[in-house]
C-alpha positions as semicolon CSV with decimal commas, in nm:
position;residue;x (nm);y (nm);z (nm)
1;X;8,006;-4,416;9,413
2;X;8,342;-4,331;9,249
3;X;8,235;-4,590;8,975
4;X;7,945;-4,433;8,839
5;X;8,162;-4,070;8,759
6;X;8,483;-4,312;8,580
7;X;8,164;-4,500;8,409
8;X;8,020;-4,136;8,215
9;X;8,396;-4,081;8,203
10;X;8,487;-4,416;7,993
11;X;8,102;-4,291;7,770
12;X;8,210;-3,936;7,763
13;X;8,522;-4,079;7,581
14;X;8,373;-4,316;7,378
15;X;8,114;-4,070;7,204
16;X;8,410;-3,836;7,155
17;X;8,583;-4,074;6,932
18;X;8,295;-4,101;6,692
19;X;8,429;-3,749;6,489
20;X;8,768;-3,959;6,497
21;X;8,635;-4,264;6,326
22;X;8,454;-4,043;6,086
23;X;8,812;-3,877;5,960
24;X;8,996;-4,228;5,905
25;X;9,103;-4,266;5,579
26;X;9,299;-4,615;5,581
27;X;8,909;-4,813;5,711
28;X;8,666;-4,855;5,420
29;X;8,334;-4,637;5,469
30;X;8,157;-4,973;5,592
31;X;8,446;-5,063;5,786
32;X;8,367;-4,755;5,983
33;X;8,017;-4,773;5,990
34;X;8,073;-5,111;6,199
35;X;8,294;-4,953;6,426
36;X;8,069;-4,646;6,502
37;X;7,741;-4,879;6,547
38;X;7,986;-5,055;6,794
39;X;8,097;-4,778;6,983
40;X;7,748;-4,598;7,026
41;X;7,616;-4,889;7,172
42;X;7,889;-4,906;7,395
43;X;7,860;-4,548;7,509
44;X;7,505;-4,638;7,522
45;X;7,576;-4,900;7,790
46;X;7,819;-4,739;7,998
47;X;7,570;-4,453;8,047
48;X;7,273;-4,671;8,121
49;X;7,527;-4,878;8,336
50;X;7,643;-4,574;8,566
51;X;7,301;-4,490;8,655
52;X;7,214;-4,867;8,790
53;X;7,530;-4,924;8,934
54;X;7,495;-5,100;9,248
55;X;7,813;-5,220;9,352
56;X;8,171;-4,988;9,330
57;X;8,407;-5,180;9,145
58;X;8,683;-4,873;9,121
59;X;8,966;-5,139;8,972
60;X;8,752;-5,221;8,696
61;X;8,606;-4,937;8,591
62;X;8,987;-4,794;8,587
63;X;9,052;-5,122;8,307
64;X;8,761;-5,030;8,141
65;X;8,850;-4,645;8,123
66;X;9,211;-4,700;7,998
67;X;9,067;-4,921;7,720
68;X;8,864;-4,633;7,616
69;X;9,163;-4,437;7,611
70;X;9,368;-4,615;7,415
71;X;9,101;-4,665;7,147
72;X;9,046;-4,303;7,113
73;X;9,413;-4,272;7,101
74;X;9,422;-4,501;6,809
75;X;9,176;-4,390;6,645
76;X;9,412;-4,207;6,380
77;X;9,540;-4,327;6,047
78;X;9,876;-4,327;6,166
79;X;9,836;-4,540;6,476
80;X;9,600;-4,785;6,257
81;X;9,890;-4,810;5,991
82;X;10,130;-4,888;6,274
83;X;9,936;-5,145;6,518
84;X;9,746;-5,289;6,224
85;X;9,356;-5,263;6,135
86;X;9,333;-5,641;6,266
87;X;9,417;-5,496;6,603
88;X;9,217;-5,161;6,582
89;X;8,834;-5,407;6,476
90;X;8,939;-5,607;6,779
91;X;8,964;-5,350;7,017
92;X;8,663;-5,214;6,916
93;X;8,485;-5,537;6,958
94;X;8,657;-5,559;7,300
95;X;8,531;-5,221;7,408
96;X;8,208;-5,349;7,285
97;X;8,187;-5,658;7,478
98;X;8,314;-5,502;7,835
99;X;8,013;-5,254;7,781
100;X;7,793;-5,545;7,763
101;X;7,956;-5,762;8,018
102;X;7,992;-5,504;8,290
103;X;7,656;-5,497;8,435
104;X;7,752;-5,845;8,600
105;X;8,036;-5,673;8,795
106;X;7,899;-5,404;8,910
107;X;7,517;-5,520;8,998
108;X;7,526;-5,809;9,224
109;X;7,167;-5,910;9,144
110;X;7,233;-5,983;8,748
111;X;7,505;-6,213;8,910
112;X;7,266;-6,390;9,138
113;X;7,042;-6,437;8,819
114;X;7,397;-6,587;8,608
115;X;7,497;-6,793;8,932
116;X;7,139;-6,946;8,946
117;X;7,152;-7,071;8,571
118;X;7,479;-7,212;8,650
119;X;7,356;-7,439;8,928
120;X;7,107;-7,584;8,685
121;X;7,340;-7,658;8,435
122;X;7,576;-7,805;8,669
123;X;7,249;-8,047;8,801
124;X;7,130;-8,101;8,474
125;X;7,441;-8,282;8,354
126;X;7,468;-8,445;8,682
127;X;7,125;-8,610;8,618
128;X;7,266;-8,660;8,285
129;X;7,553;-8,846;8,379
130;X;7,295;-9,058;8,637
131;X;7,051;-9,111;8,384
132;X;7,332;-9,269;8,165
133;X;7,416;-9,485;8,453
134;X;7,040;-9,605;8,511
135;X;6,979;-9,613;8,117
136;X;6,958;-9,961;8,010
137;X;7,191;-9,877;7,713
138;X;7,596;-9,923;7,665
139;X;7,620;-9,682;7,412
140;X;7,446;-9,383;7,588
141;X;7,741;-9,481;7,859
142;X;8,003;-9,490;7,623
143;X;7,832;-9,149;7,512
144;X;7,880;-9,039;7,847
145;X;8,235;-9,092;7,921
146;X;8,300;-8,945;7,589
147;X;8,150;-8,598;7,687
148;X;8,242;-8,576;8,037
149;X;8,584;-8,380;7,963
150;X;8,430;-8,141;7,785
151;X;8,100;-8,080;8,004
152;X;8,349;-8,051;8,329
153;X;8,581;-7,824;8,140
154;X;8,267;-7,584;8,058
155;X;8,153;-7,622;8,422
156;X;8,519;-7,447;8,537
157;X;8,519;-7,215;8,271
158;X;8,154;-7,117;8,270
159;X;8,228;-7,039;8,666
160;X;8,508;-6,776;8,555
161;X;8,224;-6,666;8,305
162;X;8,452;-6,776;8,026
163;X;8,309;-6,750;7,631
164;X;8,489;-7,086;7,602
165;X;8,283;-7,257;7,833
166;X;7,967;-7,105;7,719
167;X;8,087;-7,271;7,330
168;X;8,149;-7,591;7,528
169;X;7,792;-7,604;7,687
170;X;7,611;-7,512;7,364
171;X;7,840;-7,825;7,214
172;X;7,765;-8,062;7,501
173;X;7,365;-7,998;7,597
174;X;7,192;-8,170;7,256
175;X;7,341;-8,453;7,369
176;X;7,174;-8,505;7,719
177;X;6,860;-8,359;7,548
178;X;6,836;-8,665;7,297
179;X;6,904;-8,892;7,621
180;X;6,677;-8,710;7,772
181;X;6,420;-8,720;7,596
182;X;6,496;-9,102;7,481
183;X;6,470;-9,245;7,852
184;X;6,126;-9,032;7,893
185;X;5,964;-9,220;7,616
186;X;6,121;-9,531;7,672
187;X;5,980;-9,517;8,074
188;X;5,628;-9,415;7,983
189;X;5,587;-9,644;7,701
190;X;5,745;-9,958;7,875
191;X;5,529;-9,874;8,199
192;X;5,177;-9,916;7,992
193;X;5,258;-10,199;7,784
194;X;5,258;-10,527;7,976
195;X;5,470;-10,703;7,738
196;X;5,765;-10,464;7,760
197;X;5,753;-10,503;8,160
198;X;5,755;-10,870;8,118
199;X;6,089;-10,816;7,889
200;X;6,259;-10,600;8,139
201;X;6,188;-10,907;8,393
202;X;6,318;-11,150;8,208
203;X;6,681;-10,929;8,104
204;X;6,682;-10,820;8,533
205;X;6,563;-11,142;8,700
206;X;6,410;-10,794;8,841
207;X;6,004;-10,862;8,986
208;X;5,777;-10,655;8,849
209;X;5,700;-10,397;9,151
210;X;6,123;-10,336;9,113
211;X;6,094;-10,325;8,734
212;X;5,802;-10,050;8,735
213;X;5,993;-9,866;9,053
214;X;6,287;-9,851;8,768
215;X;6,058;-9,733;8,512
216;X;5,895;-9,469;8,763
217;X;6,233;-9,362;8,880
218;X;6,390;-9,303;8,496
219;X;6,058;-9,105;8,391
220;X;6,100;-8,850;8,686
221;X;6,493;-8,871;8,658
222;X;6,446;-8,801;8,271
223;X;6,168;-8,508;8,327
224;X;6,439;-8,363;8,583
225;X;6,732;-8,377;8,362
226;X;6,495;-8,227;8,069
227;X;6,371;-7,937;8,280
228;X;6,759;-7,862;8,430
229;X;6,909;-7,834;8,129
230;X;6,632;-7,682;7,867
231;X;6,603;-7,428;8,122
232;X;6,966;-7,359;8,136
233;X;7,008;-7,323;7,805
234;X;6,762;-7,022;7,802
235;X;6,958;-6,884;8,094
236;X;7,255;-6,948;7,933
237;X;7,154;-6,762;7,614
238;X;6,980;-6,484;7,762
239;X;7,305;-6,416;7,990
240;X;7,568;-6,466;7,695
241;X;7,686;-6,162;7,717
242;X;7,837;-6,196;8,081
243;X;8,141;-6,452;7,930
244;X;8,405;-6,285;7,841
């Protein structure tokens, strides 16, 4: 594959910046010890990446070589002075972050794994939203409505593997989680005390085979929601680095 030689290229690169970056006079010796632990890492992962490269993804690797490029080619007090040490600490945390986010381009299988966690976020806060709907409680509605812009803009933007919809999801899933877990308690508790049945029936007019149906359907709809979105949250950390 074409990809994996432009892949040592972009780490070949990289690793000979490092005597650059040691010469720079306008960073501040920690400044530059930043930037090197940065770059190494990133040569690290381009290496690592070439050699388990699955799919060729010549266009990228291309971006990613010409970003190497132009951070070697800045790396020089002069070019710093002139661009700005603002823009030289971002591009090295750019470089930094492609190296880490690449693997999800170019192995389809670490993509399978990122579209998988996506599908139970997107359920999870689907049962949320039904949950709230089933939830004898105004406010938790009210809740709902208030958090379904952002939880549908972090569904579009986590699809694009955005970092802004990965900040929106960490935002948005505590919610659901207290709901969660607030309609599991409230189901098993009101299904083993009598009296709390007998409270539902009077509220419903409901009898009390469809009140303990309800109660029986919000447990399992509340254990669902739980398991969705506790388990994408893990995914979603574990994967963070694929958002760009």
């Amino acid at each position: 594959m074409k990809s994996r030689g432009i892949l040592l290229d972009i780490a070949d690169v990289l690793e000979s910046t490092l005597d650059r970056i040691d010469r720079l006079t306008v960073l501040t010796e920690r400044e530059k010890e930043r930037i090197r632990e940065k770059i190494r890492e990133a040569t690290t992962n381009f290496r690592k990446l070439a050699e388990e490269v699955e799919k060729d993804n010549i266009e990228l690797a291309e971006f990613f070589y010409k970003k190497a490029k132009e951070f070697k080619l800045m790396s020089n007090d002069k070019a710093i002075e002139k661009k700005g040490k603002k823009e030289y600490l971002k591009l090295a945390d750019r470089i930094l972050l492609y190296s880490r986010s690449a693997e999800y381009d170019f192995r389809p299988e670490k993509l399978k794994e990122l579209k998988k966690v996506y599908r139970r976020y997107l359920f999870g806060m689907t049962a949320f939203f039904v949950l709230t709907g089933f939830y004898l409680n105004q406010v938790l509605a009210v809740t709902a409505l208030i958090l379904a812009i952002p939880i549908i803009l972090s569904m579009l933007s986590l699809q694009r593997r955005g970092y802004l919809g990965l900040l929106l999801a960490y935002s948005a899933i505590p919610i659901p989680i207290i709901v969660g877990v607030m309609a599991l308690r409230y189901s098993i508790y009101n299904l083993i005390t009598p009296e709390k049945i007998a409270e539902i029936m009077a509220k419903t007019h409901w009898s009390a085979g469809t009140v303990k149906a309800y109660l029986v359907f919000l447990m399992l709809l509340s254990a669902v929601e739980l398991y969705l979105i506790l388990s994408a949250i893990l995914g979603l950390h574990k994967h963070r680095h694929a958002f760009l």
